[in-house]
CSV table of C-alpha atoms and ligand atoms in Angstrom, one decimal:
chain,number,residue,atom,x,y,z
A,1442,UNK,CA,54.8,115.1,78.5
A,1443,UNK,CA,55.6,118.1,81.0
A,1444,UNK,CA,55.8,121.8,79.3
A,1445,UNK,CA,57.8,124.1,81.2
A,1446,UNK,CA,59.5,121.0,82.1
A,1447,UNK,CA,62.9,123.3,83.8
A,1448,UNK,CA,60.7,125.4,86.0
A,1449,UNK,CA,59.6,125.7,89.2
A,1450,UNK,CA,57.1,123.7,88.7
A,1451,UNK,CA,57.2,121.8,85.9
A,1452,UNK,CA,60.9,119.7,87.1
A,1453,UNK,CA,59.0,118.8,90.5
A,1454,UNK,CA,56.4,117.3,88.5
A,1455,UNK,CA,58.9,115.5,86.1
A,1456,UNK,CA,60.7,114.1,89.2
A,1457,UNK,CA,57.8,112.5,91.3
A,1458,UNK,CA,55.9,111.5,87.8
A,1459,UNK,CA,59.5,109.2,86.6
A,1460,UNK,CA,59.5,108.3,90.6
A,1461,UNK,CA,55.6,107.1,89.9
A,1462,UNK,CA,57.2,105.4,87.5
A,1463,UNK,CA,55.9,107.4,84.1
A,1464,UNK,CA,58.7,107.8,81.4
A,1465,UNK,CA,59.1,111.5,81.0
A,1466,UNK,CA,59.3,113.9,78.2
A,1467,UNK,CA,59.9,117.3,78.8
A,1468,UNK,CA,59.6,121.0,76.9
A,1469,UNK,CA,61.4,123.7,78.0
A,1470,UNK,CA,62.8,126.3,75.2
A,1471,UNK,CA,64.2,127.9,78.6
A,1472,UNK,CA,62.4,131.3,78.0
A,1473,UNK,CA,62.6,132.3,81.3
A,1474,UNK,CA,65.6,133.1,80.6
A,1475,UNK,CA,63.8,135.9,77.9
A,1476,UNK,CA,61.6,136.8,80.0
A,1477,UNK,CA,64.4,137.4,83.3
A,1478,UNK,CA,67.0,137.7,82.2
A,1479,UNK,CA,70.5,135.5,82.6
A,1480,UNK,CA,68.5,135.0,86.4
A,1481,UNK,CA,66.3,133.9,84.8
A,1482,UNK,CA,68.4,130.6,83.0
A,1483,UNK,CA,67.1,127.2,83.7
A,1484,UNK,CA,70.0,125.2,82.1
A,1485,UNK,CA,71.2,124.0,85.4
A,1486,UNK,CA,67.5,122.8,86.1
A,1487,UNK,CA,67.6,121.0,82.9
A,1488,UNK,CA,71.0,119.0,83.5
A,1489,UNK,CA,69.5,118.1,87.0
A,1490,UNK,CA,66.7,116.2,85.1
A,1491,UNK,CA,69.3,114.4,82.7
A,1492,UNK,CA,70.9,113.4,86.0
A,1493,UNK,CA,67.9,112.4,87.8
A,1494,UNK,CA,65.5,110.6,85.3
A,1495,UNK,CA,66.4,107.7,83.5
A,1496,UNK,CA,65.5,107.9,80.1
A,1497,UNK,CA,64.5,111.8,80.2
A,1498,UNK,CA,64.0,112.8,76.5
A,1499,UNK,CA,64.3,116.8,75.7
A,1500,UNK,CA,62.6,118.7,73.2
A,1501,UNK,CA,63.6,123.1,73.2
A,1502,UNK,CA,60.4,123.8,71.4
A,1503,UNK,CA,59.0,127.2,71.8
A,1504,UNK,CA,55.2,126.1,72.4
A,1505,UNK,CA,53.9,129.1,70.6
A,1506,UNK,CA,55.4,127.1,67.5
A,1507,UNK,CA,51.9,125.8,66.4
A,1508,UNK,CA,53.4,123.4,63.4
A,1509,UNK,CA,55.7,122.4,66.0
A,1510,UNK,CA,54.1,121.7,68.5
A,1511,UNK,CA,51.5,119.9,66.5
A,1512,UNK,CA,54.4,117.5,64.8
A,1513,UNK,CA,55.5,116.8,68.3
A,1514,UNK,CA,52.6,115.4,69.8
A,1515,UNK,CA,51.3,113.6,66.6
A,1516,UNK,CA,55.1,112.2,67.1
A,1517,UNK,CA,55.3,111.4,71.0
A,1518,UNK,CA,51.6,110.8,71.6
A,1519,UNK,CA,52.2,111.2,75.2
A,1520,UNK,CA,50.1,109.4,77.7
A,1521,UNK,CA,49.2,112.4,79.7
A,1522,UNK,CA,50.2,116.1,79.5
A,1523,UNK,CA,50.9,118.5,82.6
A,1524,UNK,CA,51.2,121.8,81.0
A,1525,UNK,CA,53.1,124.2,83.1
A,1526,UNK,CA,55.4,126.5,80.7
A,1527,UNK,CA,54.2,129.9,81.2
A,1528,UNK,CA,55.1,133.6,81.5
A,1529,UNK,CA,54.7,133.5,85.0
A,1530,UNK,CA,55.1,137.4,86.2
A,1531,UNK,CA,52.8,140.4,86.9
A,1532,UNK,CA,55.2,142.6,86.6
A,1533,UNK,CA,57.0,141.2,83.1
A,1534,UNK,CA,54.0,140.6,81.5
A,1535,UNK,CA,53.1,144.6,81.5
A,1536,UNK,CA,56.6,144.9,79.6
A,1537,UNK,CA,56.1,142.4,77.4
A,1538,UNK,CA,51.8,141.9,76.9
A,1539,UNK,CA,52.2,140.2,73.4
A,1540,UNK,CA,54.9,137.7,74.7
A,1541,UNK,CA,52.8,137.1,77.8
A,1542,UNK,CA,49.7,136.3,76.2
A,1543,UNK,CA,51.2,134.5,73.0
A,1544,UNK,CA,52.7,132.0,75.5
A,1545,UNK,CA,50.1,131.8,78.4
A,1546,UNK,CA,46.7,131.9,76.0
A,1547,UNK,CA,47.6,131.0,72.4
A,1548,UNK,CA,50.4,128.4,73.6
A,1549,UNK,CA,48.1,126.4,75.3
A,1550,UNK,CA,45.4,126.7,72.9
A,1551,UNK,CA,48.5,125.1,70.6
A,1552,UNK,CA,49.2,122.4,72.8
A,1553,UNK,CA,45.0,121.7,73.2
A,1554,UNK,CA,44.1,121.4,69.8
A,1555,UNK,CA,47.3,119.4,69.1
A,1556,UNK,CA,46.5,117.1,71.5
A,1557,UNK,CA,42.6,116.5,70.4
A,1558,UNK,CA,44.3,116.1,67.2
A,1559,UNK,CA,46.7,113.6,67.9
A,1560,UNK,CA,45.8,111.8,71.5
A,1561,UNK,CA,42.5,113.1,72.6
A,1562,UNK,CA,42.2,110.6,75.4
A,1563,UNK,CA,45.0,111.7,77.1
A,1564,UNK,CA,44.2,113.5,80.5
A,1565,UNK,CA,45.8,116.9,80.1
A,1566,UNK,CA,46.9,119.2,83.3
A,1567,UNK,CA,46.9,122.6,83.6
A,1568,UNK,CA,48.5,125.2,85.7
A,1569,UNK,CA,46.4,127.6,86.4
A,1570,UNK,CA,46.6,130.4,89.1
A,1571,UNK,CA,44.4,131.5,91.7
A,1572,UNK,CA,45.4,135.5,90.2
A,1573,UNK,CA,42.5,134.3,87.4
A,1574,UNK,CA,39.9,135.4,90.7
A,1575,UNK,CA,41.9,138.7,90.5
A,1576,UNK,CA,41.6,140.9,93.2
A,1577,UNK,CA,37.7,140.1,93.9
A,1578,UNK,CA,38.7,138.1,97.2
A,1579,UNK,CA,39.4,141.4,98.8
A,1580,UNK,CA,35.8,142.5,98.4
A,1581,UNK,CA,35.3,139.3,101.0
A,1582,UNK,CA,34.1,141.1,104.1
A,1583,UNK,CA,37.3,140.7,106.5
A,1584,UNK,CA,38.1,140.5,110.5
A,1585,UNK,CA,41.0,141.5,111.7
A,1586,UNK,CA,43.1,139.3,114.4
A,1587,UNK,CA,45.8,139.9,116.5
A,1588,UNK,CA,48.2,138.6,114.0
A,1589,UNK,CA,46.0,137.6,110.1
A,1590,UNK,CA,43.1,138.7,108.7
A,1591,UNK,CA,40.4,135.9,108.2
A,1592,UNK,CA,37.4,136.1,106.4
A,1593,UNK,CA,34.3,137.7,108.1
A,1594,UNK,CA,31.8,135.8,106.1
A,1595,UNK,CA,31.1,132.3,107.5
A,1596,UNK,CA,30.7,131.2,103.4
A,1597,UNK,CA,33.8,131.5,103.4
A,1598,UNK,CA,35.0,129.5,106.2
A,1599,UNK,CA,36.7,126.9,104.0
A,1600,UNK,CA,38.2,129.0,102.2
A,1601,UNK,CA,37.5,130.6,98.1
A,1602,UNK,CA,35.8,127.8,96.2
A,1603,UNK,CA,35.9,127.3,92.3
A,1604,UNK,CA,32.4,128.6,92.4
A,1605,UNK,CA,33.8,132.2,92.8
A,1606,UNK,CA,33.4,134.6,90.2
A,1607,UNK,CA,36.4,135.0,88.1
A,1608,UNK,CA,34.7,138.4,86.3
A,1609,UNK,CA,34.7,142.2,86.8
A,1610,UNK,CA,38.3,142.7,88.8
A,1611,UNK,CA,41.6,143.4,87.9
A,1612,UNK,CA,43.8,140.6,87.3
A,1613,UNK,CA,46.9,142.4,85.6
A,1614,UNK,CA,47.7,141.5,82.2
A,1615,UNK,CA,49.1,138.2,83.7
A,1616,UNK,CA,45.9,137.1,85.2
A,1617,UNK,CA,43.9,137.9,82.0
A,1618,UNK,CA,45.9,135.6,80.1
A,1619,UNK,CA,46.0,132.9,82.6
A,1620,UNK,CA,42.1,133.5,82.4
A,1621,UNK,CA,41.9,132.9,78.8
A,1622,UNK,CA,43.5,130.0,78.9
A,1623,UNK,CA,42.0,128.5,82.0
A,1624,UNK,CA,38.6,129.2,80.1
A,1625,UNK,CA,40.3,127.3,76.7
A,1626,UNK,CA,41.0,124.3,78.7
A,1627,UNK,CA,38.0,124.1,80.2
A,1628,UNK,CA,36.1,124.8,77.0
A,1629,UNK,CA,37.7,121.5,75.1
A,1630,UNK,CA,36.9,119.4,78.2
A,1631,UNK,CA,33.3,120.5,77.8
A,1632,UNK,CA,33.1,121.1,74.5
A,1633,UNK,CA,35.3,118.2,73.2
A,1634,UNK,CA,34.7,115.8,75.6
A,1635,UNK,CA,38.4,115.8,76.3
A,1636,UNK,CA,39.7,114.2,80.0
A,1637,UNK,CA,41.1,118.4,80.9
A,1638,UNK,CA,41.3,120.3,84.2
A,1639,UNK,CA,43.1,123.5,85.5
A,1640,UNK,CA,44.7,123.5,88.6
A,1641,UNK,CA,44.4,127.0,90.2
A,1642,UNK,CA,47.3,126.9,92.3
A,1643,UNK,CA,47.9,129.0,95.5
A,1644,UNK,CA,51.3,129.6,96.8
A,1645,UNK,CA,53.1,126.3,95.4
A,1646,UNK,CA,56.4,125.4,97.0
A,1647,UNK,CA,59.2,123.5,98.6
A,1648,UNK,CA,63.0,122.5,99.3
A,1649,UNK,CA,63.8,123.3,95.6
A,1650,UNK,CA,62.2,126.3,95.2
A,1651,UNK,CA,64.7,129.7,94.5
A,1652,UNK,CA,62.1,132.4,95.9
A,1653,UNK,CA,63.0,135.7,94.8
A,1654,UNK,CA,61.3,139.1,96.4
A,1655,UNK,CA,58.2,138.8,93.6
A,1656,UNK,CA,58.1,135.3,93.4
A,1657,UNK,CA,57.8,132.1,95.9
A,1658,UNK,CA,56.9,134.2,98.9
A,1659,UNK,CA,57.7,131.4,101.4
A,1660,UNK,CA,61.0,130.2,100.2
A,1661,UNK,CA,62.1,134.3,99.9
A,1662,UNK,CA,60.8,135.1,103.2
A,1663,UNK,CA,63.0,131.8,104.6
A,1664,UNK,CA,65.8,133.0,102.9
A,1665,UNK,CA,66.2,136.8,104.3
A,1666,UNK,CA,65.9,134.8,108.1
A,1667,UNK,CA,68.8,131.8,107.5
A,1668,UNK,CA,71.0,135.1,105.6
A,1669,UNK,CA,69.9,137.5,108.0
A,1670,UNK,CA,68.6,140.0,104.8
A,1671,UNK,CA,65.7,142.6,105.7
A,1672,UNK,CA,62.7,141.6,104.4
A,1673,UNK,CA,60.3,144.0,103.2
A,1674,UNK,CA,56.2,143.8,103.7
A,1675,UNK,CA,54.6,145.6,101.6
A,1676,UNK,CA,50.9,146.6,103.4
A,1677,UNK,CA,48.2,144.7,105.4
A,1678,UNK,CA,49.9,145.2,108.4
A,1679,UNK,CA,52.1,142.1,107.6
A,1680,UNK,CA,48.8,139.8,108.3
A,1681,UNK,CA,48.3,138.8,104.8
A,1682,UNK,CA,47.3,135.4,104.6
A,1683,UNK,CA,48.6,132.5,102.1
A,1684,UNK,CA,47.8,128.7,102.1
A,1685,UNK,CA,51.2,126.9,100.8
A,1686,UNK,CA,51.4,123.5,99.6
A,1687,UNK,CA,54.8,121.6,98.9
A,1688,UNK,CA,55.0,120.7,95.3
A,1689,UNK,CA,55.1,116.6,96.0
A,1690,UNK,CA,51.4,117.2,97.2
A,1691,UNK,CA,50.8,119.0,93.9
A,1692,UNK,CA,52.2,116.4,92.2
A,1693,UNK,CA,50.7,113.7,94.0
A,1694,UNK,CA,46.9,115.6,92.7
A,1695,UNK,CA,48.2,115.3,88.8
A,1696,UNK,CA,48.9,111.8,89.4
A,1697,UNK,CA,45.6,111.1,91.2
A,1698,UNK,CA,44.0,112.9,88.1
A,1699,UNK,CA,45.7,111.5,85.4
A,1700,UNK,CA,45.2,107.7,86.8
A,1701,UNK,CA,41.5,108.4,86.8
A,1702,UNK,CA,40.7,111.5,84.6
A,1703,UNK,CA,37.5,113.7,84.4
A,1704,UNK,CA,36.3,116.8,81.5
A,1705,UNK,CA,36.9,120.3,82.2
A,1706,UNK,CA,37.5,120.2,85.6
A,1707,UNK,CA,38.5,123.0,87.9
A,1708,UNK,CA,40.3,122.4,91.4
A,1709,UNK,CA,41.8,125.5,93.4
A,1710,UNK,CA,44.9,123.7,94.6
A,1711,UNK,CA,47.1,125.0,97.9
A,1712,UNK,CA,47.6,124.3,101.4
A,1713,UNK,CA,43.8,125.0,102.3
A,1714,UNK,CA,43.1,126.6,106.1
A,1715,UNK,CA,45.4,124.6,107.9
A,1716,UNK,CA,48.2,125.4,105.3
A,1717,UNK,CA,48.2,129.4,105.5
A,1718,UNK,CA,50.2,131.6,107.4
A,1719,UNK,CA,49.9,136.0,108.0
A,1720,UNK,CA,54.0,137.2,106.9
A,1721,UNK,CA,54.1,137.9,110.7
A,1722,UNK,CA,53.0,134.3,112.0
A,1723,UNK,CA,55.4,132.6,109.4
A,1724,UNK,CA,58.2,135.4,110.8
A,1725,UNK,CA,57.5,133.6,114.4
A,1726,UNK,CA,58.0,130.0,112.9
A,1727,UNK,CA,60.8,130.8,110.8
A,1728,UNK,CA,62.6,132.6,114.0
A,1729,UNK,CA,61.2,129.3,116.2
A,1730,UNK,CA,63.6,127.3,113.4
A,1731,UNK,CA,66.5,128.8,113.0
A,1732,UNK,CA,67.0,130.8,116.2
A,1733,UNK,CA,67.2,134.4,114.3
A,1734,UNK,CA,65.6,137.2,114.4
A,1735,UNK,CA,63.8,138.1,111.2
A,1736,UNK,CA,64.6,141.7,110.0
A,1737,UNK,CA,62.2,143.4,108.5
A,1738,UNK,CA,60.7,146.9,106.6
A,1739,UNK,CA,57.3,147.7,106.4
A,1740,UNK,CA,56.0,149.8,103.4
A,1741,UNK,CA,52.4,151.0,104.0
A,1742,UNK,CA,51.9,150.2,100.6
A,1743,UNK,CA,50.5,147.1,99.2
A,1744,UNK,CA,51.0,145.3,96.0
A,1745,UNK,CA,48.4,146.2,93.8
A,1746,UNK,CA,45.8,143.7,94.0
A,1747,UNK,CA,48.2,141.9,96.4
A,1748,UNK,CA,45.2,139.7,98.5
A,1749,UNK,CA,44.3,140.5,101.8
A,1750,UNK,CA,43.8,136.9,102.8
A,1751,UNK,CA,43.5,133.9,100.2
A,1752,UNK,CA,43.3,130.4,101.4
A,1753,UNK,CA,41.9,127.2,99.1
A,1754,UNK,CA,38.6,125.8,99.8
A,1755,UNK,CA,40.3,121.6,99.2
A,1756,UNK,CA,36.8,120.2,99.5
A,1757,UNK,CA,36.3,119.6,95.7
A,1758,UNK,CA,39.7,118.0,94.9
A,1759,UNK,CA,39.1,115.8,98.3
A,1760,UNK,CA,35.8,114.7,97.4
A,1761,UNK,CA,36.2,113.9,93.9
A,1762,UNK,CA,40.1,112.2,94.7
A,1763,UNK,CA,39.1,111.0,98.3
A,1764,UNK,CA,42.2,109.3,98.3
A,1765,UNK,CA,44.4,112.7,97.9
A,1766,UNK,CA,45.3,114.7,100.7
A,1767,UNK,CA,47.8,117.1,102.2
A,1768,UNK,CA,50.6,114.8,103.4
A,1769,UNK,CA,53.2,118.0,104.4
A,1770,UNK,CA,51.7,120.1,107.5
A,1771,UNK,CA,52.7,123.6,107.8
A,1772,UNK,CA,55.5,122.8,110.1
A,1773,UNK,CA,57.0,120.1,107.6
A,1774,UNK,CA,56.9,122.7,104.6
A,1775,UNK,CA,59.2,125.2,107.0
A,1776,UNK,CA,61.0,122.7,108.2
A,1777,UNK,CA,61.9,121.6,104.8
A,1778,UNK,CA,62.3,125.4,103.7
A,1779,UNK,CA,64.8,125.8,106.3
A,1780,UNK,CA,66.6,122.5,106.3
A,1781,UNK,CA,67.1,123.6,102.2
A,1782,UNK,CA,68.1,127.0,102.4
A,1783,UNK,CA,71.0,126.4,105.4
A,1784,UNK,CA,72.1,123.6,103.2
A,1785,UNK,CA,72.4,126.1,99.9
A,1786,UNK,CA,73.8,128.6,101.7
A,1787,UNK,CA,76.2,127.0,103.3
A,1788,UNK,CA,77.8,125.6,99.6
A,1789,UNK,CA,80.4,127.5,98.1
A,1790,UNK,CA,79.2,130.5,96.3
A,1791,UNK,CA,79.6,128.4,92.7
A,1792,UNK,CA,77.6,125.3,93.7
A,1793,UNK,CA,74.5,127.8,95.8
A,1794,UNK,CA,73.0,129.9,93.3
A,1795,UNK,CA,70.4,127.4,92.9
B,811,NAD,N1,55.1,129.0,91.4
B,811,NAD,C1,53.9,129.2,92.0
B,811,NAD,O1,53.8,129.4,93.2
B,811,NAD,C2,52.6,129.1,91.1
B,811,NAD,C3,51.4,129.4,91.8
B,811,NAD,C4,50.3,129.4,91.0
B,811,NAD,C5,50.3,129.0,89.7
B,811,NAD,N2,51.5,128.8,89.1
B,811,NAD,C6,51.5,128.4,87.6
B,811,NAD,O2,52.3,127.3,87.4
B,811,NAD,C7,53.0,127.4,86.1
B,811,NAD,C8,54.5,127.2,86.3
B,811,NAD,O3,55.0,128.3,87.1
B,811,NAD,P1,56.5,128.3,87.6
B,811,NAD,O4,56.5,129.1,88.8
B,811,NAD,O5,57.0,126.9,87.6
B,811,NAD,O6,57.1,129.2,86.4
B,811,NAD,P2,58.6,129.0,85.8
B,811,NAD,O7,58.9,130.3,85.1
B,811,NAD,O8,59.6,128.6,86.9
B,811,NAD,O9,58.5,127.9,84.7
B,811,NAD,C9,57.9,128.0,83.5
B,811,NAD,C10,58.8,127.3,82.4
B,811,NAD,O10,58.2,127.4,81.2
B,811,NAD,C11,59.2,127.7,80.2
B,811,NAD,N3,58.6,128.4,79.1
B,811,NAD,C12,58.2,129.7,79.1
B,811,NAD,N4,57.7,130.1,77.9
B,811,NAD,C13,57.9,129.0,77.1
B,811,NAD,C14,57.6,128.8,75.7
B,811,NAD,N5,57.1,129.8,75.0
B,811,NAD,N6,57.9,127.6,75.2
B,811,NAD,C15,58.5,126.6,76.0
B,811,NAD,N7,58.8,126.8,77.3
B,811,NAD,C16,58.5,128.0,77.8
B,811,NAD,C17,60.3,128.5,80.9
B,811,NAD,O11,61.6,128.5,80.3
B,811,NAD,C18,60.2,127.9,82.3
B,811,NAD,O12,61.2,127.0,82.5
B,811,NAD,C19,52.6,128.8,85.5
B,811,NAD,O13,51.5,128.6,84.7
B,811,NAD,C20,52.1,129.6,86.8
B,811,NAD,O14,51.2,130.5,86.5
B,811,NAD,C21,52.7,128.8,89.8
């Protein structure tokens, strides 16, 4: 069963879990489209699944439907759950705090006790978000290169582990409801005994990702180059530093974790070291691809809490699912990125909005 099964995230998952062979069953009351606007709409991402998956079952449940949701699962007992319906934005969820938290903290404390109710042995996946360290990586003592920052603290070589404090920063009202419900998954793998983990992803992304300015940073930026739009940095110099990951690589983790599960596990989840990129150094790879010059604003004024430099520390997901690993370089993500985006854009306006 995948939650949020017509996002960004979610229908990734739901593809590369039915190519793994895993029948799927998706929930998706297409909220987003609430929450965006008719932008927003995920209907199209929904008929791709019927067209793609073989047996796809539906349900539109709205997961802060408690009775619901409960009836649901006592009714499907799925075999593993991947839980990535959310209220995903910063910026809405100041507009709209009880929506945001009903669906990010009490909606998966639904879907939790539901599931220890009706299949408690099911491994159960969570999307988490690196935001839950808030903006605490920016007290990391930081050097300044010709083209990133990098951390100045050789702790921190690897990048931010799981061990970092996720306490005393500002998280915006977002990150304090991802926070509560990273600590309620957590809590029923400890307390229950339950096979749970939270996956606290970086920048996730990929060929079907529809960046937009605030979200999917990669895909956006990609997007301004092949269309020849300005795009606007906003502080740091431009040398603010993300680790990507494609979403197959993401995927590839849930299935590693569902096939042999643990309790109340944490993993930060991105492209590690070798996966990040400053805006300026993925301007110079982007322009390498495609030929174009990238246009481009700068605003001496960052996003608040916006991280200086934030890459994933992989070592504990590597050692505890040796066989996992990144399998798309750096290079292959853009390559993909760019490959996607001159395909989309090149459609008819009808066919490219997505
Ligand atoms: N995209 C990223 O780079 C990224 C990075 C880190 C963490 N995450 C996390 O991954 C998860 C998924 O993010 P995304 O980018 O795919 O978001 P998304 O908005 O694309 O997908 C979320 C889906 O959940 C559905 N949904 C929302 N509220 C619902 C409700 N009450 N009931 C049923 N369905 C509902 C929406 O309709 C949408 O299709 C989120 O928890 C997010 O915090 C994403």
């Amino acid at each position: 069963m995948i939650t949020g099964s017509c996002g960004l995230i979610g229908s990734e998952v739901c593809i590369h879990l039915a190519r793994n062979g895993y029948q799927i069953f998706g929930v998706d009351n297409n909220e987003r489209a609430v929450f965006f606007g008719p932008e927003g709409d995920t209907s199209w991402s929904l008929s791709r699944l019927k067209q793609n998956i073989p047996g796809y079952v539906h349900s539109d449940l709205d997961i802060r439907n408690r009775a619901g949701i409960g009836q649901l699962l006592a009714q499907v007992l799925p075999q593993a759950i991947v839980h990535t319906a959310a209220q995903p934005s910063h910026d809405r969820a100041a507009a709209i705090p009880f929506d945001d938290f009903e669906t990010n903290a009490v909606g998966t404390l639904n879907l939790l006790e539901s599931a220890r109710q009706a299949c408690p042995e099911s491994p159960f996946v969570h999307m988490s978000t690196n935001k839950v360290y808030g903006d605490l990586p920016n007290t990391i003592p930081m050097k300044e290169l010709a083209d990133r920052w990098d951390y100045d603290d050789p702790a921190f070589a690897h990048g931010i582990p799981e061990t970092f404090s996720i306490d005393q920063s500002k998280h915006s009202l977002f990150g304090a409801s991802k926070v509560a419900a990273d600590v309620m998954v957590q809590e029923y793998g400890r307390y229950f005994g339950m096979p749970t983990c939270c996956l606290r992803g970086g920048c996730l992304t990929g060929p079907n990702h529809s960046g937009v300015e605030l979200h999917g940073f990669l895909s956006y930026l990609v997007r301004c180059n092949v269309e020849g739009r300005e795009y606007k940095i906003f502080g740091y110099k431009g040398k603010q530093v993300r680790d990507n990951i494609h979403s197959e690589d993401v995927a590839n983790f849930i299935v590693a974790f569902c096939d042999a599960p643990r309790a109340g596990e944490v993993y930060n989840i991105g492209g590690g070291k070798e996966n990040s990129c400053s805006i300026l150094e993925a301007f110079a790879r982007v322009e390498k691809l495609t030929g174009k010059p990238q246009r481009s604003t700068y605003l001496d004024q960052n996003r608040i809490g916006d991280h200086i430099c934030y890459y994933s520390d992989l070592r504990k997901m590597r050692s505890h699912y040796p066989k996992w690993g990144i399998t798309r370089t750096l290079q292959n993500v853009f390559e993909e990125i760019v490959e996607a985006w001159q395909r989309k854009l090149a459609q008819p306006a009808s066919q490219a909005s997505h």
